[in-house]
JSON list of C-alpha atoms in Angstrom, two decimals:
[
{"chain": "D", "resi": 1, "resn": "UNK", "atom": "CA", "xyz": [-28.04, 1.65, 29.58]},
{"chain": "D", "resi": 2, "resn": "UNK", "atom": "CA", "xyz": [-29.54, 3.93, 32.24]},
{"chain": "D", "resi": 3, "resn": "UNK", "atom": "CA", "xyz": [-26.49, 3.47, 34.44]},
{"chain": "D", "resi": 4, "resn": "UNK", "atom": "CA", "xyz": [-24.19, 4.58, 31.59]},
{"chain": "D", "resi": 5, "resn": "UNK", "atom": "CA", "xyz": [-26.28, 7.69, 30.93]},
{"chain": "D", "resi": 6, "resn": "UNK", "atom": "CA", "xyz": [-26.38, 8.55, 34.64]},
{"chain": "D", "resi": 7, "resn": "UNK", "atom": "CA", "xyz": [-22.61, 8.09, 34.90]},
{"chain": "D", "resi": 8, "resn": "UNK", "atom": "CA", "xyz": [-22.09, 10.40, 31.92]},
{"chain": "D", "resi": 9, "resn": "UNK", "atom": "CA", "xyz": [-24.34, 13.08, 33.41]},
{"chain": "D", "resi": 10, "resn": "UNK", "atom": "CA", "xyz": [-22.51, 12.91, 36.74]},
{"chain": "D", "resi": 11, "resn": "UNK", "atom": "CA", "xyz": [-19.13, 13.12, 34.97]},
{"chain": "D", "resi": 12, "resn": "UNK", "atom": "CA", "xyz": [-20.17, 16.19, 32.98]},
{"chain": "D", "resi": 13, "resn": "UNK", "atom": "CA", "xyz": [-21.54, 17.86, 36.10]},
{"chain": "D", "resi": 14, "resn": "UNK", "atom": "CA", "xyz": [-18.33, 17.11, 38.01]},
{"chain": "D", "resi": 15, "resn": "UNK", "atom": "CA", "xyz": [-16.17, 18.58, 35.23]},
{"chain": "D", "resi": 16, "resn": "UNK", "atom": "CA", "xyz": [-18.19, 21.79, 35.18]},
{"chain": "D", "resi": 17, "resn": "UNK", "atom": "CA", "xyz": [-17.77, 22.17, 38.93]},
{"chain": "D", "resi": 18, "resn": "UNK", "atom": "CA", "xyz": [-13.96, 21.94, 38.78]},
{"chain": "D", "resi": 19, "resn": "UNK", "atom": "CA", "xyz": [-11.86, 24.96, 37.97]},
{"chain": "D", "resi": 20, "resn": "UNK", "atom": "CA", "xyz": [-10.72, 25.46, 34.41]},
{"chain": "D", "resi": 21, "resn": "UNK", "atom": "CA", "xyz": [-7.09, 25.33, 35.53]},
{"chain": "D", "resi": 22, "resn": "UNK", "atom": "CA", "xyz": [-7.50, 21.86, 37.01]},
{"chain": "D", "resi": 23, "resn": "UNK", "atom": "CA", "xyz": [-9.36, 20.41, 34.02]},
{"chain": "D", "resi": 24, "resn": "UNK", "atom": "CA", "xyz": [-8.58, 22.10, 30.68]},
{"chain": "D", "resi": 25, "resn": "UNK", "atom": "CA", "xyz": [-11.47, 20.25, 29.00]},
{"chain": "D", "resi": 26, "resn": "UNK", "atom": "CA", "xyz": [-13.88, 21.97, 31.38]},
{"chain": "D", "resi": 27, "resn": "UNK", "atom": "CA", "xyz": [-13.55, 25.15, 29.32]},
{"chain": "D", "resi": 28, "resn": "UNK", "atom": "CA", "xyz": [-15.39, 23.48, 26.46]},
{"chain": "D", "resi": 29, "resn": "UNK", "atom": "CA", "xyz": [-17.91, 21.84, 28.77]},
{"chain": "D", "resi": 30, "resn": "UNK", "atom": "CA", "xyz": [-18.73, 25.13, 30.47]},
{"chain": "D", "resi": 31, "resn": "UNK", "atom": "CA", "xyz": [-19.60, 26.71, 27.13]},
{"chain": "D", "resi": 32, "resn": "UNK", "atom": "CA", "xyz": [-21.78, 23.73, 26.17]},
{"chain": "D", "resi": 33, "resn": "UNK", "atom": "CA", "xyz": [-23.67, 23.81, 29.43]},
{"chain": "D", "resi": 34, "resn": "UNK", "atom": "CA", "xyz": [-24.20, 27.58, 29.15]},
{"chain": "D", "resi": 35, "resn": "UNK", "atom": "CA", "xyz": [-23.25, 28.81, 32.58]},
{"chain": "D", "resi": 36, "resn": "UNK", "atom": "CA", "xyz": [-23.18, 32.45, 31.51]},
{"chain": "D", "resi": 37, "resn": "UNK", "atom": "CA", "xyz": [-19.54, 32.79, 30.51]},
{"chain": "D", "resi": 38, "resn": "UNK", "atom": "CA", "xyz": [-19.05, 35.76, 28.15]},
{"chain": "D", "resi": 39, "resn": "UNK", "atom": "CA", "xyz": [-18.31, 34.82, 24.56]},
{"chain": "D", "resi": 40, "resn": "UNK", "atom": "CA", "xyz": [-17.09, 36.66, 21.49]},
{"chain": "D", "resi": 41, "resn": "UNK", "atom": "CA", "xyz": [-20.36, 35.91, 19.66]},
{"chain": "D", "resi": 42, "resn": "UNK", "atom": "CA", "xyz": [-23.66, 34.25, 20.52]},
{"chain": "D", "resi": 43, "resn": "UNK", "atom": "CA", "xyz": [-25.77, 31.96, 18.37]},
{"chain": "D", "resi": 44, "resn": "UNK", "atom": "CA", "xyz": [-28.17, 30.48, 20.90]},
{"chain": "D", "resi": 45, "resn": "UNK", "atom": "CA", "xyz": [-31.15, 28.29, 20.04]},
{"chain": "D", "resi": 46, "resn": "UNK", "atom": "CA", "xyz": [-32.41, 26.92, 16.73]},
{"chain": "D", "resi": 47, "resn": "UNK", "atom": "CA", "xyz": [-30.80, 29.58, 14.53]},
{"chain": "D", "resi": 48, "resn": "UNK", "atom": "CA", "xyz": [-30.24, 27.33, 11.49]},
{"chain": "D", "resi": 49, "resn": "UNK", "atom": "CA", "xyz": [-33.97, 27.36, 10.73]},
{"chain": "D", "resi": 50, "resn": "UNK", "atom": "CA", "xyz": [-34.62, 31.02, 11.61]},
{"chain": "D", "resi": 51, "resn": "UNK", "atom": "CA", "xyz": [-36.57, 32.92, 8.95]},
{"chain": "D", "resi": 52, "resn": "UNK", "atom": "CA", "xyz": [-36.80, 36.65, 8.42]},
{"chain": "D", "resi": 53, "resn": "UNK", "atom": "CA", "xyz": [-40.57, 36.47, 8.95]},
{"chain": "D", "resi": 54, "resn": "UNK", "atom": "CA", "xyz": [-39.83, 35.41, 12.54]},
{"chain": "D", "resi": 55, "resn": "UNK", "atom": "CA", "xyz": [-37.37, 38.29, 13.14]},
{"chain": "D", "resi": 56, "resn": "UNK", "atom": "CA", "xyz": [-38.85, 40.16, 16.10]},
{"chain": "D", "resi": 57, "resn": "UNK", "atom": "CA", "xyz": [-35.96, 42.48, 16.99]},
{"chain": "D", "resi": 58, "resn": "UNK", "atom": "CA", "xyz": [-32.84, 43.77, 15.27]},
{"chain": "D", "resi": 59, "resn": "UNK", "atom": "CA", "xyz": [-30.29, 46.33, 16.42]},
{"chain": "D", "resi": 60, "resn": "UNK", "atom": "CA", "xyz": [-26.81, 47.42, 15.41]},
{"chain": "D", "resi": 61, "resn": "UNK", "atom": "CA", "xyz": [-24.74, 48.36, 18.48]},
{"chain": "D", "resi": 62, "resn": "UNK", "atom": "CA", "xyz": [-21.61, 50.41, 17.80]},
{"chain": "D", "resi": 63, "resn": "UNK", "atom": "CA", "xyz": [-19.40, 52.08, 20.39]},
{"chain": "D", "resi": 64, "resn": "UNK", "atom": "CA", "xyz": [-16.20, 53.78, 19.25]},
{"chain": "D", "resi": 65, "resn": "UNK", "atom": "CA", "xyz": [-12.99, 53.11, 21.12]},
{"chain": "D", "resi": 66, "resn": "UNK", "atom": "CA", "xyz": [-11.80, 55.39, 23.90]},
{"chain": "D", "resi": 67, "resn": "UNK", "atom": "CA", "xyz": [-8.13, 55.45, 24.91]},
{"chain": "D", "resi": 68, "resn": "UNK", "atom": "CA", "xyz": [-7.32, 53.58, 28.14]},
{"chain": "D", "resi": 69, "resn": "UNK", "atom": "CA", "xyz": [-10.91, 52.47, 28.76]},
{"chain": "D", "resi": 70, "resn": "UNK", "atom": "CA", "xyz": [-13.45, 49.79, 27.94]},
{"chain": "D", "resi": 71, "resn": "UNK", "atom": "CA", "xyz": [-16.87, 50.30, 26.39]},
{"chain": "D", "resi": 72, "resn": "UNK", "atom": "CA", "xyz": [-20.03, 48.43, 27.27]},
{"chain": "D", "resi": 73, "resn": "UNK", "atom": "CA", "xyz": [-23.65, 48.33, 26.16]},
{"chain": "D", "resi": 74, "resn": "UNK", "atom": "CA", "xyz": [-26.80, 46.52, 27.23]},
{"chain": "D", "resi": 75, "resn": "UNK", "atom": "CA", "xyz": [-29.64, 45.54, 24.91]},
{"chain": "D", "resi": 76, "resn": "UNK", "atom": "CA", "xyz": [-32.99, 44.44, 26.31]},
{"chain": "D", "resi": 77, "resn": "UNK", "atom": "CA", "xyz": [-36.10, 43.19, 24.54]},
{"chain": "D", "resi": 78, "resn": "UNK", "atom": "CA", "xyz": [-39.50, 42.31, 26.02]},
{"chain": "D", "resi": 79, "resn": "UNK", "atom": "CA", "xyz": [-42.48, 41.13, 23.99]},
{"chain": "D", "resi": 80, "resn": "UNK", "atom": "CA", "xyz": [-45.25, 38.60, 23.48]},
{"chain": "D", "resi": 81, "resn": "UNK", "atom": "CA", "xyz": [-43.30, 36.22, 21.24]},
{"chain": "D", "resi": 82, "resn": "UNK", "atom": "CA", "xyz": [-41.48, 33.12, 22.50]},
{"chain": "D", "resi": 83, "resn": "UNK", "atom": "CA", "xyz": [-37.79, 33.47, 21.58]},
{"chain": "D", "resi": 84, "resn": "UNK", "atom": "CA", "xyz": [-36.26, 30.52, 19.72]},
{"chain": "D", "resi": 85, "resn": "UNK", "atom": "CA", "xyz": [-33.00, 32.11, 18.47]},
{"chain": "D", "resi": 86, "resn": "UNK", "atom": "CA", "xyz": [-30.71, 34.86, 19.76]},
{"chain": "D", "resi": 87, "resn": "UNK", "atom": "CA", "xyz": [-27.76, 36.00, 17.65]},
{"chain": "D", "resi": 88, "resn": "UNK", "atom": "CA", "xyz": [-25.18, 38.60, 18.63]},
{"chain": "D", "resi": 89, "resn": "UNK", "atom": "CA", "xyz": [-22.61, 38.68, 15.84]},
{"chain": "D", "resi": 90, "resn": "UNK", "atom": "CA", "xyz": [-19.48, 40.81, 16.19]},
{"chain": "D", "resi": 91, "resn": "UNK", "atom": "CA", "xyz": [-18.39, 42.98, 13.28]},
{"chain": "D", "resi": 92, "resn": "UNK", "atom": "CA", "xyz": [-14.87, 43.13, 14.71]},
{"chain": "D", "resi": 93, "resn": "UNK", "atom": "CA", "xyz": [-12.25, 40.38, 14.67]},
{"chain": "D", "resi": 94, "resn": "UNK", "atom": "CA", "xyz": [-12.03, 38.10, 17.68]},
{"chain": "D", "resi": 95, "resn": "UNK", "atom": "CA", "xyz": [-8.55, 39.39, 18.57]},
{"chain": "D", "resi": 96, "resn": "UNK", "atom": "CA", "xyz": [-10.02, 42.74, 19.68]},
{"chain": "D", "resi": 97, "resn": "UNK", "atom": "CA", "xyz": [-11.36, 40.98, 22.78]},
{"chain": "D", "resi": 98, "resn": "UNK", "atom": "CA", "xyz": [-14.99, 42.10, 22.93]},
{"chain": "D", "resi": 99, "resn": "UNK", "atom": "CA", "xyz": [-17.47, 39.78, 24.66]},
{"chain": "D", "resi": 100, "resn": "UNK", "atom": "CA", "xyz": [-21.23, 39.35, 24.83]},
{"chain": "D", "resi": 101, "resn": "UNK", "atom": "CA", "xyz": [-23.35, 37.38, 27.29]},
{"chain": "D", "resi": 102, "resn": "UNK", "atom": "CA", "xyz": [-27.02, 36.74, 27.99]},
{"chain": "D", "resi": 103, "resn": "UNK", "atom": "CA", "xyz": [-27.80, 38.16, 31.42]},
{"chain": "D", "resi": 104, "resn": "UNK", "atom": "CA", "xyz": [-31.49, 37.23, 31.64]},
{"chain": "D", "resi": 105, "resn": "UNK", "atom": "CA", "xyz": [-34.08, 35.42, 29.55]},
{"chain": "D", "resi": 106, "resn": "UNK", "atom": "CA", "xyz": [-33.25, 34.22, 26.07]},
{"chain": "D", "resi": 107, "resn": "UNK", "atom": "CA", "xyz": [-34.39, 31.09, 24.27]},
{"chain": "D", "resi": 108, "resn": "UNK", "atom": "CA", "xyz": [-37.73, 29.82, 25.60]},
{"chain": "D", "resi": 109, "resn": "UNK", "atom": "CA", "xyz": [-38.62, 33.18, 27.19]},
{"chain": "D", "resi": 110, "resn": "UNK", "atom": "CA", "xyz": [-40.41, 36.30, 25.98]},
{"chain": "D", "resi": 111, "resn": "UNK", "atom": "CA", "xyz": [-37.56, 38.60, 27.05]},
{"chain": "D", "resi": 112, "resn": "UNK", "atom": "CA", "xyz": [-33.79, 38.79, 26.78]},
{"chain": "D", "resi": 113, "resn": "UNK", "atom": "CA", "xyz": [-31.05, 41.01, 28.16]},
{"chain": "D", "resi": 114, "resn": "UNK", "atom": "CA", "xyz": [-27.63, 41.04, 26.45]},
{"chain": "D", "resi": 115, "resn": "UNK", "atom": "CA", "xyz": [-24.50, 42.73, 27.79]},
{"chain": "D", "resi": 116, "resn": "UNK", "atom": "CA", "xyz": [-21.56, 43.57, 25.52]},
{"chain": "D", "resi": 117, "resn": "UNK", "atom": "CA", "xyz": [-18.13, 44.70, 26.69]},
{"chain": "D", "resi": 118, "resn": "UNK", "atom": "CA", "xyz": [-15.04, 45.71, 24.76]},
{"chain": "D", "resi": 119, "resn": "UNK", "atom": "CA", "xyz": [-11.42, 45.18, 25.66]},
{"chain": "D", "resi": 120, "resn": "UNK", "atom": "CA", "xyz": [-9.36, 48.15, 26.81]},
{"chain": "D", "resi": 121, "resn": "UNK", "atom": "CA", "xyz": [-8.49, 50.56, 23.96]},
{"chain": "D", "resi": 122, "resn": "UNK", "atom": "CA", "xyz": [-11.02, 48.90, 21.62]},
{"chain": "D", "resi": 123, "resn": "UNK", "atom": "CA", "xyz": [-14.59, 49.64, 20.62]},
{"chain": "D", "resi": 124, "resn": "UNK", "atom": "CA", "xyz": [-17.38, 47.19, 20.06]},
{"chain": "D", "resi": 125, "resn": "UNK", "atom": "CA", "xyz": [-19.74, 46.55, 17.17]},
{"chain": "D", "resi": 126, "resn": "UNK", "atom": "CA", "xyz": [-22.46, 43.90, 17.23]},
{"chain": "D", "resi": 127, "resn": "UNK", "atom": "CA", "xyz": [-25.46, 43.01, 15.10]},
{"chain": "D", "resi": 128, "resn": "UNK", "atom": "CA", "xyz": [-28.22, 41.73, 17.37]},
{"chain": "D", "resi": 129, "resn": "UNK", "atom": "CA", "xyz": [-31.04, 39.60, 15.93]},
{"chain": "D", "resi": 130, "resn": "UNK", "atom": "CA", "xyz": [-33.80, 37.94, 17.94]},
{"chain": "D", "resi": 131, "resn": "UNK", "atom": "CA", "xyz": [-36.21, 35.44, 16.36]},
{"chain": "D", "resi": 132, "resn": "UNK", "atom": "CA", "xyz": [-39.44, 34.25, 17.93]},
{"chain": "D", "resi": 133, "resn": "UNK", "atom": "CA", "xyz": [-43.00, 33.07, 17.43]},
{"chain": "D", "resi": 134, "resn": "UNK", "atom": "CA", "xyz": [-46.24, 33.72, 19.27]},
{"chain": "D", "resi": 135, "resn": "UNK", "atom": "CA", "xyz": [-47.09, 31.13, 21.90]},
{"chain": "D", "resi": 136, "resn": "UNK", "atom": "CA", "xyz": [-50.08, 28.98, 20.97]}
]
């Protein structure tokens, strides 16, 4: 049993180390492992059980489009609560090409830094919600 689990862990690690062109399945594995690849939206942590009483930060980020350029924004939050859910939900369709990524902190920390970037000739619009509880 332990040998099978160890083999699986080594196989997953090996796939994440290979380039995405060499192993198409590595694209999915990289997003599962969370190596910091930008995504269209983020729902990180235990967000299915998040309650509004645990909402510790909320922000609506909106940058209008500028011709021939990209837009970006950074949101940072620091506090005493332990983060258990980070959501960055785009108000624009996925085809517009905006991305968001967690630069620092996040789930399990008391701080988070999110970076959003639009595609060229598009704006960006995200609803950011961070849920957490005080450490005991």
